[in-house]
Coordinates of C-alpha atoms in Angstrom, one line a residue:
M1 CA 1.1 35.2 1.1
P2 CA 3.4 32.3 2.2
D3 CA 3.5 31.3 5.8
T4 CA 6.7 32.7 7.4
R5 CA 6.1 31.6 11.0
T6 CA 8.7 29.4 12.5
T7 CA 8.0 26.5 14.9
L8 CA 10.8 25.1 17.0
L9 CA 10.4 21.5 18.2
L10 CA 12.6 20.8 21.3
G11 CA 13.4 18.0 23.7
G12 CA 12.9 15.1 21.4
R13 CA 14.8 12.8 19.1
I14 CA 14.9 13.8 15.4
H15 CA 15.6 11.2 12.8
T16 CA 17.9 13.0 10.4
P17 CA 21.0 12.1 8.5
S18 CA 22.4 15.6 9.0
S19 CA 22.7 15.3 12.8
P20 CA 22.4 11.8 14.3
D21 CA 22.1 13.2 17.8
A22 CA 19.6 15.9 17.0
T23 CA 17.0 16.8 19.6
A24 CA 15.4 19.8 18.0
M25 CA 14.1 21.0 14.6
A26 CA 12.9 24.3 13.2
V27 CA 10.2 24.6 10.6
T28 CA 9.3 27.8 8.7
G29 CA 6.1 27.6 6.8
D30 CA 6.2 24.4 4.8
T31 CA 10.0 23.8 5.0
V32 CA 12.5 22.3 7.5
V33 CA 15.0 25.1 8.0
W34 CA 17.3 23.8 10.8
V35 CA 18.1 20.6 12.7
G36 CA 20.3 20.3 15.8
Q37 CA 20.4 20.5 19.6
D38 CA 18.0 22.4 21.9
G39 CA 20.4 25.1 23.1
P40 CA 21.5 26.3 19.6
G41 CA 17.9 26.0 18.4
R42 CA 16.7 28.5 21.0
A43 CA 19.6 30.8 20.3
L44 CA 19.1 30.7 16.5
H45 CA 15.3 31.0 16.6
P46 CA 14.5 33.2 19.6
D47 CA 11.1 34.3 18.2
A48 CA 9.9 30.9 17.2
E49 CA 6.8 29.2 18.6
V50 CA 8.2 26.4 20.7
I51 CA 6.8 22.9 21.1
D52 CA 8.2 20.7 23.9
L53 CA 8.4 17.2 22.5
G54 CA 8.8 15.6 25.9
G55 CA 11.2 13.0 24.5
A56 CA 9.0 12.1 21.6
F57 CA 10.5 10.8 18.4
V58 CA 10.2 12.9 15.2
A59 CA 10.7 11.1 11.8
P60 CA 9.9 11.7 8.2
A61 CA 6.3 10.8 7.6
F62 CA 5.4 7.6 5.8
V63 CA 4.3 7.2 2.2
D64 CA 2.1 4.3 1.2
A65 CA 3.1 3.5 -2.4
H66 CA 0.0 1.3 -3.3
V67 CA -3.5 1.9 -2.0
H68 CA -7.2 1.6 -3.1
A69 CA -8.8 4.3 -1.1
T70 CA -12.5 3.8 -1.6
A71 CA -12.4 0.0 -1.2
S72 CA -10.4 0.5 1.9
G73 CA -12.8 3.0 3.3
L74 CA -15.7 0.7 2.7
H75 CA -13.9 -2.1 4.3
L76 CA -13.2 0.1 7.4
A77 CA -16.8 1.0 7.8
G78 CA -18.5 -2.3 6.7
L79 CA -18.4 -6.0 7.3
D80 CA -14.9 -7.3 7.8
L81 CA -14.2 -10.8 6.6
T82 CA -10.5 -11.0 7.5
G83 CA -11.3 -12.8 10.8
I84 CA -13.6 -15.4 9.3
R85 CA -12.4 -18.9 9.9
G86 CA -14.7 -21.1 7.8
P87 CA -17.6 -21.3 5.4
G88 CA -20.3 -21.5 8.1
E89 CA -18.9 -18.4 9.8
L90 CA -18.8 -16.6 6.5
L91 CA -22.4 -17.4 5.7
A92 CA -23.5 -16.4 9.2
A93 CA -21.8 -13.1 8.9
V94 CA -23.6 -12.4 5.6
R95 CA -26.9 -13.5 7.0
A96 CA -26.5 -11.0 9.9
A97 CA -25.3 -8.1 7.7
A98 CA -27.6 -8.3 4.7
R99 CA -30.1 -5.5 4.6
P100 CA -33.0 -5.4 2.1
G101 CA -32.7 -2.5 -0.4
E102 CA -28.9 -2.3 0.0
V103 CA -25.9 -3.9 -1.7
L104 CA -23.7 -5.8 0.7
I105 CA -20.0 -5.2 -0.2
A106 CA -17.4 -6.9 2.1
H107 CA -13.8 -7.9 1.8
G108 CA -11.1 -10.1 3.2
W109 CA -12.1 -13.8 3.2
D110 CA -9.1 -16.2 2.8
E111 CA -9.8 -19.9 2.7
S112 CA -6.1 -20.7 2.9
G113 CA -6.3 -20.0 6.7
W114 CA -9.6 -21.9 7.3
T115 CA -9.8 -25.3 9.0
D116 CA -12.5 -26.3 6.5
T117 CA -11.3 -24.9 3.2
R118 CA -14.5 -25.5 1.4
I119 CA -15.7 -22.3 -0.3
P120 CA -19.5 -21.6 0.0
S121 CA -21.5 -22.1 -3.2
R122 CA -23.6 -19.4 -4.8
A123 CA -26.8 -21.3 -3.7
E124 CA -25.6 -21.1 -0.1
L125 CA -24.8 -17.5 -0.4
D126 CA -28.3 -16.8 -1.9
E127 CA -29.9 -18.6 1.0
A128 CA -28.0 -16.5 3.5
A129 CA -28.5 -13.2 1.7
G130 CA -32.0 -13.6 0.3
P131 CA -32.7 -10.9 -2.4
V132 CA -29.7 -8.7 -1.3
P133 CA -27.0 -8.3 -4.0
V134 CA -23.7 -9.5 -2.3
Y135 CA -20.1 -9.0 -3.4
L136 CA -17.5 -10.5 -1.2
S137 CA -13.9 -10.0 -2.4
R138 CA -11.2 -12.5 -1.5
V139 CA -8.3 -11.0 0.5
D140 CA -6.2 -10.5 -2.7
V141 CA -9.2 -8.8 -4.5
H142 CA -8.6 -11.0 -7.6
S143 CA -11.7 -13.1 -7.1
A144 CA -15.0 -12.7 -5.3
L145 CA -18.1 -14.6 -4.1
V146 CA -21.3 -13.0 -5.5
S147 CA -24.9 -13.7 -5.0
T148 CA -27.4 -14.3 -7.8
A149 CA -28.9 -10.9 -7.1
L150 CA -25.5 -9.3 -7.8
V151 CA -25.1 -11.3 -11.0
E152 CA -28.4 -9.9 -12.2
L153 CA -26.8 -6.4 -11.9
A154 CA -24.0 -7.6 -14.2
P155 CA -25.6 -10.2 -16.6
S156 CA -22.7 -10.1 -19.1
A157 CA -20.5 -11.7 -16.4
R158 CA -22.2 -15.0 -17.2
T159 CA -20.4 -15.1 -20.6
A160 CA -17.1 -13.6 -19.6
D161 CA -13.9 -15.5 -18.9
G162 CA -13.6 -16.5 -15.2
W163 CA -17.3 -17.2 -14.8
S164 CA -18.3 -20.0 -12.4
E165 CA -21.8 -21.2 -11.8
R166 CA -21.2 -22.0 -8.2
G167 CA -17.8 -20.7 -7.0
P168 CA -15.8 -17.4 -6.9
L169 CA -15.6 -15.3 -10.1
T170 CA -12.2 -14.4 -11.5
R171 CA -10.7 -12.5 -14.4
G172 CA -13.3 -10.7 -16.7
A173 CA -16.3 -12.0 -14.9
H174 CA -15.0 -10.7 -11.6
H175 CA -14.2 -7.3 -13.1
L176 CA -17.8 -7.0 -14.4
A177 CA -19.3 -8.0 -11.0
R178 CA -17.0 -5.6 -9.2
A179 CA -18.1 -2.8 -11.5
A180 CA -21.7 -3.5 -10.8
A181 CA -21.2 -3.5 -7.1
R182 CA -19.3 -0.2 -7.4
A183 CA -22.0 1.3 -9.5
A184 CA -24.5 0.5 -6.7
I185 CA -22.7 2.7 -4.2
S186 CA -24.0 6.3 -4.0
A187 CA -21.6 9.3 -4.5
A188 CA -22.2 10.2 -0.8
Q189 CA -21.2 6.7 0.3
R190 CA -18.1 6.8 -1.9
Q191 CA -17.0 10.1 -0.6
Q192 CA -17.6 9.2 3.0
A193 CA -15.5 6.1 2.5
Q194 CA -12.7 8.1 1.0
R195 CA -12.6 10.6 3.8
A196 CA -12.6 7.8 6.4
F197 CA -9.7 6.2 4.7
L198 CA -7.7 9.4 4.3
R199 CA -8.2 10.2 8.0
T200 CA -7.0 6.7 8.9
A201 CA -3.9 7.2 6.8
A202 CA -3.1 10.5 8.5
R203 CA -3.6 8.8 11.9
N204 CA -0.9 6.3 10.9
G205 CA 1.7 8.9 10.2
V206 CA 1.1 8.9 6.4
V207 CA 1.4 12.1 4.3
S208 CA 1.2 10.7 0.8
L209 CA -0.7 7.9 -0.9
H210 CA -0.3 6.4 -4.3
E211 CA -3.8 5.6 -5.5
C212 CA -3.8 2.7 -8.0
A213 CA -7.0 3.4 -9.9
G214 CA -8.3 2.2 -13.2
P215 CA -11.4 1.4 -15.2
D216 CA -11.6 -2.2 -13.8
I217 CA -10.9 -1.1 -10.2
S218 CA -12.5 2.2 -9.3
G219 CA -13.5 4.5 -12.2
E220 CA -12.8 8.0 -13.2
Q221 CA -15.3 9.7 -11.0
D222 CA -14.0 7.8 -8.0
L223 CA -10.5 9.0 -8.6
A224 CA -11.6 12.6 -9.3
D225 CA -13.5 12.7 -6.1
L226 CA -10.6 11.4 -4.1
I227 CA -8.2 13.9 -5.6
D228 CA -10.6 16.8 -4.9
I229 CA -11.2 15.8 -1.3
A230 CA -7.5 15.4 -0.5
A231 CA -6.7 18.8 -2.1
A232 CA -9.6 20.7 -0.5
E233 CA -9.1 19.4 3.1
D234 CA -6.2 18.8 5.4
M235 CA -5.6 15.3 4.2
P236 CA -2.7 13.2 2.9
E237 CA -1.6 13.9 -0.6
V238 CA -3.0 11.7 -3.3
V239 CA -0.6 10.7 -6.1
A240 CA -2.9 9.3 -8.8
Y241 CA -2.1 6.4 -11.2
W242 CA -4.5 5.2 -13.8
G243 CA -4.1 1.6 -15.0
E244 CA -5.2 1.6 -18.6
P245 CA -3.2 1.1 -21.8
G246 CA -3.5 3.8 -24.5
A247 CA -5.0 6.3 -22.1
V248 CA -2.6 9.2 -22.2
A249 CA -5.5 11.7 -22.7
T250 CA -7.3 10.2 -19.7
A251 CA -4.2 10.5 -17.5
R252 CA -3.8 14.1 -18.5
R253 CA -7.5 14.9 -17.8
L254 CA -7.3 13.2 -14.4
G255 CA -4.0 14.6 -13.4
A256 CA -2.5 11.2 -13.0
R257 CA 1.2 10.8 -12.5
G258 CA 1.3 7.9 -14.9
L259 CA -0.5 5.0 -16.6
A260 CA 0.7 2.6 -14.0
G261 CA -0.4 0.9 -10.7
D262 CA -2.8 -2.0 -11.3
L263 CA -2.4 -2.4 -15.0
F264 CA -2.6 -6.2 -14.8
V265 CA 0.0 -8.4 -16.5
D266 CA -1.3 -11.3 -14.3
G267 CA -3.5 -11.9 -11.3
A268 CA -2.7 -13.1 -7.8
L269 CA -1.3 -16.3 -6.2
G270 CA -4.2 -16.7 -3.7
S271 CA -6.7 -16.8 -6.5
H272 CA -4.5 -19.1 -8.7
T273 CA -4.3 -16.3 -11.3
A274 CA -0.7 -15.1 -11.0
A275 CA 1.1 -16.3 -14.2
L276 CA 3.6 -19.1 -13.5
C277 CA 6.3 -20.8 -15.5
S278 CA 5.3 -24.1 -13.9
P279 CA 1.8 -25.2 -12.6
Y280 CA 0.6 -24.5 -9.1
T281 CA 1.5 -27.2 -6.6
D282 CA -2.1 -27.3 -5.2
R283 CA -3.7 -26.9 -8.7
P284 CA -1.6 -28.8 -11.2
D285 CA -4.3 -28.1 -13.9
T286 CA -3.4 -24.4 -14.1
S287 CA -0.4 -22.0 -14.3
G288 CA -2.5 -18.9 -13.8
V289 CA -3.4 -16.2 -16.3
R290 CA -1.3 -13.7 -18.2
Y291 CA -3.3 -10.7 -19.5
L292 CA -0.5 -8.8 -21.4
D293 CA 2.3 -10.0 -23.7
A294 CA 5.7 -8.5 -24.2
D295 CA 4.7 -6.6 -27.4
T296 CA 1.8 -5.0 -25.6
I297 CA 4.0 -4.2 -22.6
A298 CA 6.6 -2.6 -24.8
G299 CA 4.0 -0.5 -26.7
H300 CA 2.7 0.9 -23.4
L301 CA 6.3 1.7 -22.2
I302 CA 7.1 3.4 -25.5
E303 CA 3.9 5.5 -25.4
C304 CA 4.3 6.6 -21.8
T305 CA 8.0 7.3 -22.3
E306 CA 7.3 9.6 -25.2
A307 CA 4.4 11.2 -23.4
G308 CA 6.5 12.0 -20.3
L309 CA 4.5 9.7 -18.1
Q310 CA 5.4 6.9 -15.7
A311 CA 4.4 3.5 -17.0
G312 CA 3.9 0.6 -14.7
F313 CA 2.3 -2.8 -14.3
H314 CA 0.9 -5.2 -11.7
V315 CA 3.2 -8.2 -11.9
I316 CA 3.5 -11.2 -9.5
G317 CA 4.2 -14.6 -11.1
D318 CA 7.5 -15.6 -12.6
A319 CA 6.0 -16.0 -16.1
A320 CA 4.6 -12.5 -15.9
V321 CA 7.9 -11.0 -14.7
T322 CA 9.7 -12.7 -17.6
E323 CA 7.2 -11.1 -20.0
V324 CA 7.7 -7.7 -18.4
V325 CA 11.5 -7.9 -18.7
R326 CA 11.1 -8.8 -22.3
G327 CA 8.8 -5.9 -22.8
F328 CA 11.4 -3.5 -21.4
E329 CA 14.0 -5.0 -23.7
L330 CA 11.8 -4.4 -26.7
A331 CA 11.0 -0.8 -25.6
E332 CA 14.7 -0.1 -25.2
Q333 CA 15.2 -1.0 -28.8
A334 CA 12.6 1.6 -29.8
V335 CA 13.4 4.6 -27.5
G336 CA 16.8 3.9 -26.1
K337 CA 18.0 3.0 -22.6
R338 CA 18.5 6.6 -21.5
A339 CA 15.0 7.8 -22.4
L340 CA 13.4 4.6 -20.8
A341 CA 15.4 5.1 -17.6
A342 CA 14.6 8.8 -17.3
R343 CA 10.9 8.2 -16.8
G344 CA 11.3 6.1 -13.6
H345 CA 8.8 3.5 -14.6
R346 CA 7.5 1.2 -11.8
L347 CA 6.3 -2.3 -11.1
E348 CA 3.8 -3.3 -8.4
H349 CA 4.4 -6.4 -6.2
L350 CA 7.2 -8.0 -8.2
E351 CA 7.0 -11.1 -6.0
M352 CA 8.8 -13.7 -8.1
V353 CA 11.9 -12.1 -9.5
T354 CA 15.4 -13.4 -10.0
A355 CA 18.7 -11.6 -9.3
G356 CA 19.4 -11.4 -13.1
Q357 CA 15.9 -9.9 -13.7
A358 CA 16.4 -7.4 -10.9
R359 CA 19.8 -6.4 -12.4
A360 CA 18.1 -5.7 -15.7
L361 CA 15.3 -3.7 -14.1
A362 CA 17.8 -1.6 -12.2
G363 CA 19.5 -0.7 -15.4
W364 CA 16.2 0.7 -16.6
N365 CA 15.7 2.6 -13.3
V366 CA 12.5 0.7 -12.6
A367 CA 11.1 1.2 -9.1
A368 CA 9.7 -1.8 -7.2
S369 CA 6.5 -1.0 -5.3
V370 CA 6.4 -3.9 -2.9
Q371 CA 4.3 -4.9 0.1
P372 CA 6.2 -6.5 3.1
L373 CA 3.0 -7.4 4.8
F374 CA 2.4 -10.0 2.0
D375 CA 5.3 -12.0 3.4
A376 CA 4.1 -11.5 7.0
A377 CA 0.6 -12.8 6.0
W378 CA 1.4 -15.6 3.6
G379 CA 5.1 -16.5 3.9
G380 CA 6.7 -19.3 5.8
A381 CA 6.6 -23.1 5.5
E382 CA 2.9 -23.2 6.6
G383 CA 1.7 -20.2 4.7
M384 CA -0.4 -19.7 1.6
Y385 CA 2.6 -19.2 -0.6
A386 CA 3.9 -22.7 0.3
A387 CA 0.5 -24.2 -0.2
R388 CA 0.2 -22.7 -3.7
L389 CA 3.8 -23.1 -4.9
G390 CA 5.5 -25.6 -2.6
P391 CA 8.1 -24.7 0.0
E392 CA 11.1 -24.3 -2.4
R393 CA 9.4 -21.8 -4.8
A394 CA 7.6 -20.0 -1.9
A395 CA 10.9 -19.3 -0.1
G396 CA 12.0 -17.1 -3.0
L397 CA 9.1 -14.8 -2.9
N398 CA 9.4 -11.0 -2.1
P399 CA 13.2 -11.0 -2.2
F400 CA 13.7 -7.5 -0.9
A401 CA 17.4 -8.0 -0.2
T402 CA 18.1 -9.2 -3.7
L403 CA 16.2 -6.3 -5.3
A404 CA 18.1 -3.8 -3.1
A405 CA 21.5 -5.5 -3.7
E406 CA 21.0 -5.3 -7.5
G407 CA 20.1 -1.6 -7.3
V408 CA 16.3 -1.6 -7.8
P409 CA 14.8 1.4 -6.0
L410 CA 12.3 0.1 -3.4
A411 CA 9.0 1.7 -2.3
F412 CA 6.8 0.2 0.4
G413 CA 3.1 0.1 0.4
S414 CA 0.2 -1.9 1.7
D415 CA -2.1 -2.6 -1.3
T416 CA -4.9 -1.8 1.3
P417 CA -7.4 -3.3 1.7
V418 CA -5.4 -6.4 0.8
T419 CA -3.2 -5.9 3.9
P420 CA -3.7 -3.1 6.5
L421 CA -2.3 0.3 6.1
D422 CA 0.2 0.0 9.0
P423 CA 3.7 1.4 8.1
W424 CA 5.5 0.4 11.2
A425 CA 4.2 -3.2 10.8
A426 CA 5.5 -3.2 7.2
V427 CA 8.9 -2.0 8.3
R428 CA 9.0 -4.7 10.9
A429 CA 7.9 -7.3 8.3
A430 CA 10.6 -6.3 5.9
V431 CA 13.2 -6.7 8.7
H432 CA 11.9 -10.1 9.9
H433 CA 11.2 -11.7 6.5
H434 CA 10.2 -15.4 6.7
T435 CA 13.1 -16.4 4.4
P436 CA 16.5 -15.8 6.0
G437 CA 18.6 -13.3 4.0
A438 CA 15.6 -11.9 2.1
G439 CA 14.9 -9.1 4.5
L440 CA 16.3 -5.6 4.9
S441 CA 18.0 -3.7 7.6
A442 CA 15.7 -1.4 9.7
R443 CA 17.2 1.7 8.1
A444 CA 16.7 0.4 4.6
A445 CA 13.2 -0.7 5.3
F446 CA 12.3 2.7 6.9
N447 CA 13.8 4.5 3.9
A448 CA 11.7 2.4 1.5
H449 CA 8.5 3.6 3.2
T450 CA 9.5 7.2 3.3
R451 CA 12.1 8.7 0.9
G452 CA 12.0 5.7 -1.5
A453 CA 8.3 5.9 -1.9
H454 CA 8.4 9.6 -2.7
R455 CA 11.1 8.8 -5.3
A456 CA 8.9 6.1 -6.9
A457 CA 6.4 8.9 -7.6
G458 CA 9.0 10.9 -9.4
V459 CA 10.0 13.2 -6.5
A460 CA 13.8 13.0 -6.9
D461 CA 14.9 16.3 -5.4
G462 CA 17.2 14.6 -2.9
T463 CA 15.5 16.0 0.2
T464 CA 11.8 15.0 0.2
G465 CA 11.3 12.2 2.7
S466 CA 14.2 13.4 4.9
L467 CA 14.4 15.9 7.8
V468 CA 17.2 18.1 6.6
P469 CA 17.3 21.9 6.0
G470 CA 15.5 22.7 2.8
A471 CA 13.2 19.6 2.8
P472 CA 9.4 19.8 2.8
A473 CA 8.1 19.6 6.4
H474 CA 6.5 16.2 6.1
Y475 CA 6.9 14.5 9.5
A476 CA 5.2 12.5 12.2
I477 CA 5.7 12.6 15.9
W478 CA 5.6 9.3 17.7
E479 CA 5.0 8.5 21.4
A480 CA 8.1 8.1 23.6
E481 CA 6.7 5.8 26.3
E482 CA 4.7 2.7 26.7
L483 CA 3.0 1.0 29.6
V484 CA 4.5 -2.5 30.3
V485 CA 3.6 -5.0 33.0
V486 CA 6.4 -7.0 34.6
A487 CA 5.5 -9.6 37.3
G488 CA 2.2 -8.0 37.8
D489 CA 3.6 -4.5 38.3
A490 CA 2.7 -1.8 35.8
R491 CA 5.5 0.6 35.0
V492 CA 6.3 3.1 32.2
Q493 CA 9.5 2.6 30.3
R494 CA 11.0 4.7 27.7
W495 CA 12.1 3.2 24.4
S496 CA 13.4 4.4 21.1
T497 CA 11.3 4.2 18.0
D498 CA 14.3 5.4 15.9
P499 CA 14.8 2.7 13.2
R500 CA 18.6 3.4 13.3
S501 CA 18.7 2.1 16.9
R502 CA 20.0 -1.3 17.6
V503 CA 19.0 -1.3 21.3
P504 CA 18.2 -4.9 22.3
G505 CA 14.4 -5.5 22.6
L506 CA 13.4 -2.5 20.5
P507 CA 9.6 -2.8 20.8
P508 CA 8.6 -1.5 17.3
L509 CA 10.7 -4.1 15.5
D510 CA 10.2 -7.2 17.7
P511 CA 8.0 -9.7 16.1
G512 CA 4.7 -9.6 18.0
G513 CA 5.8 -6.6 20.0
P514 CA 4.0 -3.3 20.4
L515 CA 4.1 -0.7 17.6
P516 CA 4.3 3.0 18.3
R517 CA 1.3 5.4 18.3
C518 CA 1.3 8.4 16.1
L519 CA 0.8 11.6 18.1
R520 CA 0.8 14.1 15.2
T521 CA 1.2 14.0 11.4
V522 CA 2.3 17.1 9.6
R523 CA 2.2 17.6 5.8
A524 CA 4.1 20.6 4.3
G525 CA 4.0 22.3 7.8
R526 CA 0.2 21.7 8.2
V527 CA -1.1 19.4 10.9
I528 CA -3.3 16.7 9.3
H529 CA -3.7 14.5 12.4
D530 CA -3.3 15.4 16.1
E531 CA -4.0 13.5 19.2
S532 CA -1.0 14.6 21.2
P533 CA -0.5 16.2 24.5
L534 CA 2.2 18.4 23.0
K535 CA 1.8 22.1 23.9
L536 CA 2.8 25.2 22.0
N537 CA 4.7 27.7 24.2
R538 CA 4.7 31.1 22.6

């Protein structure tokens, strides 16, 4: 039987378009049934179970529109390379972490931030790790350092494109090495990592995750396990995408929302594999790698459109974006603009896009699944983007304002483990973009991480992702106070985490300022994370 109990939340601040000054919300079962003020709430719901919010802020829960759950869970539990600052430190970390009889998988090194940018050789890695197979993914996960023992688990990598005798592996060689490392993980380790990641997402106020899986990334069993765990336990929802062309039957079998996510048109800027129209500034010998051409892209769009599935692609460089736009043009000639737009296809990252391309994509109703923390990590005059592309090209990356102005639906995500799953930090990063005029308002950024991300997964009912009567009860409760120290004296001050607020010095949106802590996360009326002092008064 459906749950018909009503819970009344009182004494807080409710982020809702239906009542900007709301302090109370009623939820029956899995649905928001009323939003308003405390007094009317008590009168209208006299038999409800009452929760005193104590001034806390209630908002639609976040959605992360691009994740890699197992890799993120392994990263959370294992060796973290994101803080490494040089080749010697990297080798020392491997030496300390390598355990005989185990495969060492670690993530996050980024030589663009090192003082000494020399990347350790395979011989140096072998000396540090001994006989232990080692797979160390770069922060963008498009290249990796591997030990000889790991290569022995994937011998065909030696003859694949992207092979290097001494440096990082890219392209096909990297995919083969990653698959070998993944195969060395036990089912129990994989599922433990998935649970750890799902719990972390819930702890950050996230109720839905778009898992970007595929044969070169995670594998069918990995995705099936993740879906089963999320469905069987009180966890965030997993919306599955499978990045493989010609795999309609696989998508049906896995229950995937579409053949999208990380279906690679190109690689990544950090690894010099994003496809560019002009060579890299710091590597004039290369313009990156393009894996799919316009005809192949069009064929995939046509197949997915006719099968009733979302199609999508990983696309970063300007040459790759140009190829994707041409692919959409060819697909429109085959199936018509109305049919193409009806499927709500999507693009991941879309970092180098012009206003004209954005306008064309909006005409096909293509959602942009973008990552604001990319700009926070690598934007600016001294960042990795400027080193790879030069300051002028780098300033045009991640043009969120242009995409929004041209009508492209935006959905925010993290691409975790590439950047952390930290939704408030992503909202802040979108507001404080390195390039003036490229960012969004706080309200638009917040919407892209909530309602917009639901819509990117095909949920277009008009209410999901909002706290209005009739909407699914997906919400998070955020702390109302923080401890601050002024002139040596500690005091508690109250501040608004409401992204509509324009109060000067709003802590969650100030660069470098504190971010709010999630007290409770609720998905469809069920609590999936709780560390709050909130009490139920019957």
